[in-house]
Coordinates of N, CA and C in Angstrom, one line a residue:
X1 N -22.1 31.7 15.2 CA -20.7 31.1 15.2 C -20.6 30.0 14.0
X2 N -19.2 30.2 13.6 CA -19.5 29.0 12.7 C -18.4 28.4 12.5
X3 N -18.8 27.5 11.8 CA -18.0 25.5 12.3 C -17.3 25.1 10.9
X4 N -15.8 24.4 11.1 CA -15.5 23.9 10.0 C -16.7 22.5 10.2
X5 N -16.8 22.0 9.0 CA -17.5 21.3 8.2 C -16.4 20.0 8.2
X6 N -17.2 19.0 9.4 CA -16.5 17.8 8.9 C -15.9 17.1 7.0
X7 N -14.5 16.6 7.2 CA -14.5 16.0 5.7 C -15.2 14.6 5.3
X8 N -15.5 14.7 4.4 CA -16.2 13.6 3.8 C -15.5 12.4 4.3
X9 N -15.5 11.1 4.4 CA -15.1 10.1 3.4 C -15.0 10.2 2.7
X10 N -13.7 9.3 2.4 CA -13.8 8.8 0.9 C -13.7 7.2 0.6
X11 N -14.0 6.4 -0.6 CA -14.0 5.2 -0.6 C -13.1 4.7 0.3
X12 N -11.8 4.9 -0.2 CA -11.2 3.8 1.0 C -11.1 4.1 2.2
X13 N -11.9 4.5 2.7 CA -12.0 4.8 4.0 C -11.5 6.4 5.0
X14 N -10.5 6.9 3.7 CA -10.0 8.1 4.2 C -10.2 8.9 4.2
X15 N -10.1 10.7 4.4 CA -10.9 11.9 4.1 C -10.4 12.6 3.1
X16 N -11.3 13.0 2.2 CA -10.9 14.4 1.3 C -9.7 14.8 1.3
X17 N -10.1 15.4 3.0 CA -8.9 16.8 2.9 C -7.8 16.3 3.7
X18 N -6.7 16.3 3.3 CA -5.3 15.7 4.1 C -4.7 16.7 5.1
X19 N -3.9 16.1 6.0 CA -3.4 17.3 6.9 C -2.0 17.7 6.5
X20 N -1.6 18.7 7.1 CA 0.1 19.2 6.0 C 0.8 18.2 6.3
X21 N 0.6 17.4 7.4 CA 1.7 16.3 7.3 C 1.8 15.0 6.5
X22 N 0.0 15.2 6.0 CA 0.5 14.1 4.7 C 0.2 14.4 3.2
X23 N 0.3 15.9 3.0 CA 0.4 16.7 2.2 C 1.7 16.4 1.6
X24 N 3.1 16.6 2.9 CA 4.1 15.9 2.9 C 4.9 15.0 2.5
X25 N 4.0 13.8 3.1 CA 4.5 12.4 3.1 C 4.1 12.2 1.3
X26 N 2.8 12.8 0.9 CA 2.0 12.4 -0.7 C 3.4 12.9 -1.4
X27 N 3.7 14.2 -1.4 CA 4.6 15.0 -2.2 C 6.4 14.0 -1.9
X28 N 6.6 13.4 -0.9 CA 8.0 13.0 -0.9 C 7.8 11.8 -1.9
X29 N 6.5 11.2 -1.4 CA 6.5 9.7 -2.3 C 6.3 10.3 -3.1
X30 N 6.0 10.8 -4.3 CA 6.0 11.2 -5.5 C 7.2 11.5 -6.2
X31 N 7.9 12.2 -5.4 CA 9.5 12.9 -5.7 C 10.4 11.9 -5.2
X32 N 10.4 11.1 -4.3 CA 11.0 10.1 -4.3 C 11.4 8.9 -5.2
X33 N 10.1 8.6 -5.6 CA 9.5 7.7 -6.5 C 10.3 8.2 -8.3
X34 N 10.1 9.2 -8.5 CA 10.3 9.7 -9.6 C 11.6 9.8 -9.5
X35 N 12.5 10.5 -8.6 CA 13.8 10.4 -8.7 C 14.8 10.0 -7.9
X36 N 14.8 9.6 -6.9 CA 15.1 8.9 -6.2 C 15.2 9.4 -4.8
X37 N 15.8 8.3 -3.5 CA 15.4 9.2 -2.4 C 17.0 10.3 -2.2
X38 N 17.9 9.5 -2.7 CA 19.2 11.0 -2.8 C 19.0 11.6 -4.1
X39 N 18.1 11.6 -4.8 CA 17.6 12.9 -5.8 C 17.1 14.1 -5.4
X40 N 16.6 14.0 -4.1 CA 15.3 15.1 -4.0 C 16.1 15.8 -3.0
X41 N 16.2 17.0 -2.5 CA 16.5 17.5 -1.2 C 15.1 18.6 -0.8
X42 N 14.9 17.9 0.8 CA 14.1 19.0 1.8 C 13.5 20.4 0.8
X43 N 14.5 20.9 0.3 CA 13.6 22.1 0.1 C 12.9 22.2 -1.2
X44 N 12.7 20.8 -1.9 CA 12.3 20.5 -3.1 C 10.6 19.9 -2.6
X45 N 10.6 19.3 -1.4 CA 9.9 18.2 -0.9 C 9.0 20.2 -0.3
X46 N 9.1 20.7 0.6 CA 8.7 21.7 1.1 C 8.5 22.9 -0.1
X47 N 8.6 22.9 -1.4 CA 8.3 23.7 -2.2 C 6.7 23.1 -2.7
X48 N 6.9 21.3 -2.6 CA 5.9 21.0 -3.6 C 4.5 21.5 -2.7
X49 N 4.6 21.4 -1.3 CA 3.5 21.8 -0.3 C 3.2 22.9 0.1
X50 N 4.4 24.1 -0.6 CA 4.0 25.6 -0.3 C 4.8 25.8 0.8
X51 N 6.0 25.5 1.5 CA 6.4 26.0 3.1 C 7.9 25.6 2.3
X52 N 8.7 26.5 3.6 CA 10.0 26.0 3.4 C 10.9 25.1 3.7
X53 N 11.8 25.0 3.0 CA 12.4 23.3 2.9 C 12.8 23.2 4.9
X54 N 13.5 24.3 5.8 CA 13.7 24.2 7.5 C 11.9 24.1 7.8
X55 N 10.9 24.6 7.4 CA 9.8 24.4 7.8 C 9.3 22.8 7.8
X56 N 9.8 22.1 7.4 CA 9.5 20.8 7.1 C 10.2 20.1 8.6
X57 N 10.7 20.6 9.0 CA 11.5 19.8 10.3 C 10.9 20.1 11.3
X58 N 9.8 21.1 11.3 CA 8.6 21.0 12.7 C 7.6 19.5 12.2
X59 N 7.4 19.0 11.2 CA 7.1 17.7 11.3 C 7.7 16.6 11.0
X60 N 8.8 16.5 10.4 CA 9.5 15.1 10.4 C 11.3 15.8 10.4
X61 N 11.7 14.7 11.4 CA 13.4 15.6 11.5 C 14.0 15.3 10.2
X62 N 14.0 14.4 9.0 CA 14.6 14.3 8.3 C 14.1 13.5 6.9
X63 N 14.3 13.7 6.0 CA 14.1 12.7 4.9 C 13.9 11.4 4.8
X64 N 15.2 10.8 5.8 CA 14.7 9.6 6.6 C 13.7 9.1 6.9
X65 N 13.4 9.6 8.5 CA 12.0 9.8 8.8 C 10.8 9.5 8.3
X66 N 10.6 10.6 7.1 CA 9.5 10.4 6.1 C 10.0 9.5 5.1
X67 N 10.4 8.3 4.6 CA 10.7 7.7 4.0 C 10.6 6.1 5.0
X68 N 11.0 6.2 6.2 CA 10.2 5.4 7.0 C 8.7 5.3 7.5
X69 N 8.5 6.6 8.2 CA 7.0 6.6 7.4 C 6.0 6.2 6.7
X70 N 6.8 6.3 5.3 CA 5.6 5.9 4.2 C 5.6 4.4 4.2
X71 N 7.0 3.7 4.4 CA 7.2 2.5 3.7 C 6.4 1.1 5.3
X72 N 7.1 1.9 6.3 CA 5.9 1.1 7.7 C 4.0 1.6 7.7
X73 N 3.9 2.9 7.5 CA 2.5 3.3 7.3 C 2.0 2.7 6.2
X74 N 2.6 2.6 4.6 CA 1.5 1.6 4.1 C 1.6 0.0 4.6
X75 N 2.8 -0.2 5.0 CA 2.5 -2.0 5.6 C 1.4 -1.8 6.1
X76 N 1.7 -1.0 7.5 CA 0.3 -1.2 8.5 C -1.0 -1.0 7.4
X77 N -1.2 0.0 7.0 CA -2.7 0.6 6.5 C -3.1 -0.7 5.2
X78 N -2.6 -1.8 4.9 CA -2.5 -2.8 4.3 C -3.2 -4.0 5.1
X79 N -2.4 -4.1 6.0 CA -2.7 -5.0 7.1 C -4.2 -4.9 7.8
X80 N -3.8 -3.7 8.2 CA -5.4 -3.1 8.9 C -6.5 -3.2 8.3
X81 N -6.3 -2.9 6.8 CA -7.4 -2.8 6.2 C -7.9 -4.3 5.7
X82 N -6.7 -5.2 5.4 CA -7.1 -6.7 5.4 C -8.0 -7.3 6.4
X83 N -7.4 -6.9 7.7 CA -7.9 -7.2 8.8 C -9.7 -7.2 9.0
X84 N -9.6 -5.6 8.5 CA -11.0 -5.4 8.6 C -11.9 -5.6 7.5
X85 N -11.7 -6.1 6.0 CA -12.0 -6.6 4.9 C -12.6 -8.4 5.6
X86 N -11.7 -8.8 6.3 CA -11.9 -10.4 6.6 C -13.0 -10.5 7.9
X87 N -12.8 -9.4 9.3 CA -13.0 -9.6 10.0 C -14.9 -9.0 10.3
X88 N -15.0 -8.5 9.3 CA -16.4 -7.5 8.7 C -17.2 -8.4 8.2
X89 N -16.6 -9.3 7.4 CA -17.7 -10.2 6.1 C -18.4 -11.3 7.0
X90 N -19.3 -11.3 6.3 CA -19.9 -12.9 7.0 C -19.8 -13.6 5.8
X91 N -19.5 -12.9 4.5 CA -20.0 -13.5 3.0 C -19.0 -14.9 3.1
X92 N -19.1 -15.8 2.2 CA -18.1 -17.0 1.6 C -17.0 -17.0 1.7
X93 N -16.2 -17.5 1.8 CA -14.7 -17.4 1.7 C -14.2 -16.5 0.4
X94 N -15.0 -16.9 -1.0 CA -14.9 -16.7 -2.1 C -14.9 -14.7 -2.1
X95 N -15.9 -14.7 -1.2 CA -16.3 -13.4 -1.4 C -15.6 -12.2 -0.1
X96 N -14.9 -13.0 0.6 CA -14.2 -12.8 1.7 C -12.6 -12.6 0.5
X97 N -12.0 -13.2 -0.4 CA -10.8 -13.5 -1.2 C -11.0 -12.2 -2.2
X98 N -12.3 -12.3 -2.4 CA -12.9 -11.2 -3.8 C -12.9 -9.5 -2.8
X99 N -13.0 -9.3 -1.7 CA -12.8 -7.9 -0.9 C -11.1 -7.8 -0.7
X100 N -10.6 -8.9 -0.5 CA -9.2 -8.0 -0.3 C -8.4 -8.1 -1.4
X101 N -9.2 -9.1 -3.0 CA -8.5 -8.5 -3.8 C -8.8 -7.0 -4.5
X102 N -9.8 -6.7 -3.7 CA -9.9 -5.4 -4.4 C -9.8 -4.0 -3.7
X103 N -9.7 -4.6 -2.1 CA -8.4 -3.3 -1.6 C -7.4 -3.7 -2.0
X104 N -6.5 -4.5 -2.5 CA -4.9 -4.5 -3.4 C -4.9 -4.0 -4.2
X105 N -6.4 -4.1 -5.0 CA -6.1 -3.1 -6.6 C -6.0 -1.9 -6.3
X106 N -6.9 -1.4 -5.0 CA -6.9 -0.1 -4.7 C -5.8 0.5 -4.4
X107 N -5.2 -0.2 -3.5 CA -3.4 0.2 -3.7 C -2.7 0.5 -4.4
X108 N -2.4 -0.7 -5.4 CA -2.1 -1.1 -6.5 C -2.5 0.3 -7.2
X109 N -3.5 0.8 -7.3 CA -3.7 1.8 -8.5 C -3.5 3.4 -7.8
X110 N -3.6 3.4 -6.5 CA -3.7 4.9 -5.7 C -2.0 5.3 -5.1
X111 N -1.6 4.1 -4.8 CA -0.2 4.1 -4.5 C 0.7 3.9 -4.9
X112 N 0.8 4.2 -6.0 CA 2.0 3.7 -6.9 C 3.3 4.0 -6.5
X113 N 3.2 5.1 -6.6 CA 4.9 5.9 -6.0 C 5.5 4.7 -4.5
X114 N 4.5 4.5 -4.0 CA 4.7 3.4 -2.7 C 5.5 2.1 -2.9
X115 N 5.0 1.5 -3.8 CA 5.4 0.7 -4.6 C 7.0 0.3 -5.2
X116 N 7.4 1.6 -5.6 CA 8.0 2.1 -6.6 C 9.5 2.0 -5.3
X117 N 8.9 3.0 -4.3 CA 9.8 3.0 -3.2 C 10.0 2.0 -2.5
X118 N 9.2 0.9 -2.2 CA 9.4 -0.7 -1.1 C 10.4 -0.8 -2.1
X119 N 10.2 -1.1 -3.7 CA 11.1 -1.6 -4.5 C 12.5 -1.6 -4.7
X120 N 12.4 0.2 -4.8 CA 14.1 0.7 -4.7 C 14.7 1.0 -3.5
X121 N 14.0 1.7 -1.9 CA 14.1 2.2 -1.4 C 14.1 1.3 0.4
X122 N 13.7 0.2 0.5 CA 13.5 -0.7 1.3 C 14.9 -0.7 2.5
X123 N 15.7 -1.4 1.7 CA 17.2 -1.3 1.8 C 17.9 -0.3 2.9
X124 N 17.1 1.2 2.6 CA 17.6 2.8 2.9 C 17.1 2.3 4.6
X125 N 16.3 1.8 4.6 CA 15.6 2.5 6.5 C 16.5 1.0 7.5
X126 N 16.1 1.9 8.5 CA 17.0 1.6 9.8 C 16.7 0.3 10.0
X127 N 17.6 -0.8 10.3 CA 17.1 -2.2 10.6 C 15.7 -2.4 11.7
X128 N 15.6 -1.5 12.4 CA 14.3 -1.8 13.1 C 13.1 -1.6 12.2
X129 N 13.1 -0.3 11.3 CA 12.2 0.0 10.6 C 11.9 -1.4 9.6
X130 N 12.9 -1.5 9.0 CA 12.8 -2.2 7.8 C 12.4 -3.9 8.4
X131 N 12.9 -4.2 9.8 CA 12.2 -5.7 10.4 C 10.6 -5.1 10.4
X132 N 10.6 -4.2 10.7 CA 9.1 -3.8 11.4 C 8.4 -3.8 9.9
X133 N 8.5 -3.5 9.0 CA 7.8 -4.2 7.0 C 7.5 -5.2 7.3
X134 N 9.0 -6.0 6.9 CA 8.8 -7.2 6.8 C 7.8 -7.8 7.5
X135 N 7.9 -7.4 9.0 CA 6.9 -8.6 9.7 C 5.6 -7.9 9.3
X136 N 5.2 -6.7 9.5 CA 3.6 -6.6 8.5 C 3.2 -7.3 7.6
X137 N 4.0 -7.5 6.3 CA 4.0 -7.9 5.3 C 4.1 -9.3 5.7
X138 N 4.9 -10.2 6.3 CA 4.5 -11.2 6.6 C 2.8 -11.7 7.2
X139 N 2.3 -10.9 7.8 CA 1.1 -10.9 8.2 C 0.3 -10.4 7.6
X140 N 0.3 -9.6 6.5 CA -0.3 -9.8 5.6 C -0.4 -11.1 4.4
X141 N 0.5 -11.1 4.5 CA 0.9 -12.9 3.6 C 0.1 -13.9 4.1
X142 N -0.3 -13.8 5.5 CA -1.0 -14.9 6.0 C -2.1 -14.9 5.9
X143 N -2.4 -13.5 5.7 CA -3.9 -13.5 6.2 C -4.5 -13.9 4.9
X144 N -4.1 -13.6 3.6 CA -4.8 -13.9 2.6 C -4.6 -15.5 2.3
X145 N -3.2 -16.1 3.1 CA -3.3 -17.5 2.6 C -4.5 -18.4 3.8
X146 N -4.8 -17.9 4.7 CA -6.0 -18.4 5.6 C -7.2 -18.3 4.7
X147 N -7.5 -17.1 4.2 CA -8.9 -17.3 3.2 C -8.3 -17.9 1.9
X148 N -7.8 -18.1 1.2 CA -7.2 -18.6 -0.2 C -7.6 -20.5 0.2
X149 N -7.0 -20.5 1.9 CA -7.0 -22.3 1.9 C -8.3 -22.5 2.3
X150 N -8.9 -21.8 2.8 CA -10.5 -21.8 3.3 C -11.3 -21.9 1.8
X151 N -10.8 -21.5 1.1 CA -11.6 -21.5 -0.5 C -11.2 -22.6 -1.5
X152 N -9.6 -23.1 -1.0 CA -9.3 -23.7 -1.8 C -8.7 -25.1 -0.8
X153 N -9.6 -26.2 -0.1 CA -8.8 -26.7 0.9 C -7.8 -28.1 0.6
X154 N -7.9 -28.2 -0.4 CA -7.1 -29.4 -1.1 C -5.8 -28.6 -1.6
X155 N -5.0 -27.3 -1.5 CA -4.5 -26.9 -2.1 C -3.4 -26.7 -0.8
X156 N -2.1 -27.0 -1.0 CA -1.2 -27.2 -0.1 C -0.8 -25.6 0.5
X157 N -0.4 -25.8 2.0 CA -0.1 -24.7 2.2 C 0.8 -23.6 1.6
X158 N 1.6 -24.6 1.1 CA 3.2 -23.9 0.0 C 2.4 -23.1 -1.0
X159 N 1.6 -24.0 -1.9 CA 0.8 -23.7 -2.8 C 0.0 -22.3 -3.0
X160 N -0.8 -22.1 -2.0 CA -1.9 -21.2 -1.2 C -0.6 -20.1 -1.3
X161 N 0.5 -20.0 -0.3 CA 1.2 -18.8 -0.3 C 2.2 -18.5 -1.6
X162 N 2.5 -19.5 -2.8 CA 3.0 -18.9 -3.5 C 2.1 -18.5 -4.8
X163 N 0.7 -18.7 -4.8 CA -0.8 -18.2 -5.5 C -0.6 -16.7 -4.9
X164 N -0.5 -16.3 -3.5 CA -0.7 -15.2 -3.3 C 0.6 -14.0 -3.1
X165 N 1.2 -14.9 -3.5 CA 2.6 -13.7 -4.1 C 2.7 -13.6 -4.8
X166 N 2.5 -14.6 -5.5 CA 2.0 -14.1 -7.3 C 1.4 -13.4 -7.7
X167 N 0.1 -13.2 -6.9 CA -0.9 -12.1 -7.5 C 0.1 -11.0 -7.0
X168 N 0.3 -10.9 -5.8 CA 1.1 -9.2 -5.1 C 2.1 -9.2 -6.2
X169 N 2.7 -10.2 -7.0 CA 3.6 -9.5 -7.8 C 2.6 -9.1 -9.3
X170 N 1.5 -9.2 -9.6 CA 1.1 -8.8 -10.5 C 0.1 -7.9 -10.0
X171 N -0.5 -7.9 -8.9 CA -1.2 -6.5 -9.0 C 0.0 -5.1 -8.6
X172 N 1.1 -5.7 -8.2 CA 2.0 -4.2 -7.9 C 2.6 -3.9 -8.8
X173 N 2.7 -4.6 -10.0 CA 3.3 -4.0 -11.4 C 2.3 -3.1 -11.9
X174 N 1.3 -2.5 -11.4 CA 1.1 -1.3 -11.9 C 1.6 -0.1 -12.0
X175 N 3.0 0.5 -11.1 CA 3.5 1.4 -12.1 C 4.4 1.4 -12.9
X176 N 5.0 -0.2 -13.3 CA 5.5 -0.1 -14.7 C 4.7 -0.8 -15.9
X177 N 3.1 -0.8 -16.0 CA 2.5 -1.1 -17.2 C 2.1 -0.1 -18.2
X178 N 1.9 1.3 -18.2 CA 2.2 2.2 -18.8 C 1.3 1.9 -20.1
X179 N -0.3 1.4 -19.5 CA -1.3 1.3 -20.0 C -2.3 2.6 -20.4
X180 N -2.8 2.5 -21.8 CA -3.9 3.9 -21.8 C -5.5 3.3 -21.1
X181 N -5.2 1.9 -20.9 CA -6.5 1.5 -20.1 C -6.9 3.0 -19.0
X182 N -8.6 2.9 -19.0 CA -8.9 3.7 -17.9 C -9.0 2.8 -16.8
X183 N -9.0 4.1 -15.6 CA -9.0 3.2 -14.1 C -10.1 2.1 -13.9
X184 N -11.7 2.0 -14.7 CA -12.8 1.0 -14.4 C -12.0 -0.2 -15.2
X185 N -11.4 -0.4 -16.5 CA -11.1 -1.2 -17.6 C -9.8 -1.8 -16.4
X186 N -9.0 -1.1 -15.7 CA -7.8 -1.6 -15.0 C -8.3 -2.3 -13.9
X187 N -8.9 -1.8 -13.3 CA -9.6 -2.3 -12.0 C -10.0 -4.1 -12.9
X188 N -11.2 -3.8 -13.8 CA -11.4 -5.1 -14.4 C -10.7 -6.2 -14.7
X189 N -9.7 -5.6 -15.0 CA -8.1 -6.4 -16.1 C -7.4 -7.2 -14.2
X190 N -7.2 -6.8 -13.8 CA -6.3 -6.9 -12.8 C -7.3 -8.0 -11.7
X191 N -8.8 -7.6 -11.5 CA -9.9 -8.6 -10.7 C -9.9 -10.0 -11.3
X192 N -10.0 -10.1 -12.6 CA -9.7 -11.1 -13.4 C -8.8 -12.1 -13.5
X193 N -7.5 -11.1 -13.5 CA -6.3 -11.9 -13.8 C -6.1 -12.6 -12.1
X194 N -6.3 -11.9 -11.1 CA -6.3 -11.9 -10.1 C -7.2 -13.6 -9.5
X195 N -8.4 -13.7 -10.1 CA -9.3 -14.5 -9.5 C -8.7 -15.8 -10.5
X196 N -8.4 -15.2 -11.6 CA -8.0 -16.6 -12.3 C -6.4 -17.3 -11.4
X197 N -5.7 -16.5 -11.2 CA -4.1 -17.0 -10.6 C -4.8 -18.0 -9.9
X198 N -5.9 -17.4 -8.8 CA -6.1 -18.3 -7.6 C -7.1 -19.2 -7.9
X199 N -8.1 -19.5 -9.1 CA -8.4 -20.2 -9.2 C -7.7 -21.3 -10.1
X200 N -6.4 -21.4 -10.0 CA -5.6 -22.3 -11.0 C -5.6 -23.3 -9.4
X201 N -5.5 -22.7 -8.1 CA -5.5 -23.9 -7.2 C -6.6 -24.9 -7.4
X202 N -7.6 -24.6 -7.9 CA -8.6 -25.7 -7.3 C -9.1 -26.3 -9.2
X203 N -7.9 -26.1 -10.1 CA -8.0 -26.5 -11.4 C -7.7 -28.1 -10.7

């Protein structure tokens, strides 16, 4: 008898091989992103996956739907992964600040289209959806200003949280920098600029 073959990991934690439903969700952010969310119709989104555009509504009833999806699923998968970046380390504060700026780059560089959509797209989802961001995102905002004031404790709390929206506004400008940098040279450009913002607190 024989066995599918567990998928690998991969770095950030997730597997190789995706399931059709986020075969889905990759292909809407993409076409989303690129043209907008009343650009694309169902059977544009169900072409890029191979099935047809009614086939798409045995997993999400609407465009909607997936568009809420993406924009609550990366809050959470942000959050979660902060969570477990802080809650894992025993290292320094310094080195606790230095892990979760480099799951943001990861974001930052893997999720662009995501990005692209909070930006334009936010507005579109249902007031519960759209409270339900924000407060992730709020809690993500905290968690990094807890290690930022832990690293930096002379530095006012106002301080601490507007150090770390700063950085979220410069590591999420990656998909309009339209750099020939490679992904190791970007990663580097971005850790840098990154450690210096926050170390202007303790200048």
């Amino acid at each position: 008898m024989t066995t599918t073959p567990t998928p690998t990991p991969a770095p950030n934690g997730r597997t190789d091989a995706l399931t059709r439903r986020e075969q889905i969700l990759k292909e809407a952010a993409r076409l989303f992103a690129e043209r907008g969310f009343h650009g694309v119709g169902v059977d544009e989104i169900g072409a890029a996956v191979g099935i047809s555009g009614p086939g798409l509504y045995r997993h999400f009833p609407g465009k909607d739907a997936m568009l809420a999806e993406l924009l609550v699923g990366i809050s959470e998968r942000l959050l979660d992964g902060g969570r477990l970046r802080v809650t894992e380390s025993d290292d320094t504060p310094r080195a606790v600040l230095g892990s979760l700026i480099d799951g943001h780059i990861d974001f930052a560089l893997d999720d662009r289209p995501l990005i692209t959509l909070h930006d334009r797209e936010l507005d579109r989802l249902k007031d519960e959806d759209r409270k339900r961001v924000r407060q992730l995102q709020r809690q993500y905002v905290e968690l990094w200003v807890a290690v930022v004031r832990e690293l930096y404790p002379d530095a006012a709390e106002s301080e601490a949280r507007a150090a770390v929206h700063a950085v979220f506004g410069l590591l999420n400008s990656t998909p309009h920098l339209g750099t020939p940098l490679g992904r190791t040279e970007l990663e580097t450009l971005l850790r840098g600029l990154a450690r210096g913002a926050f170390g202007a607190l303790g200048a």
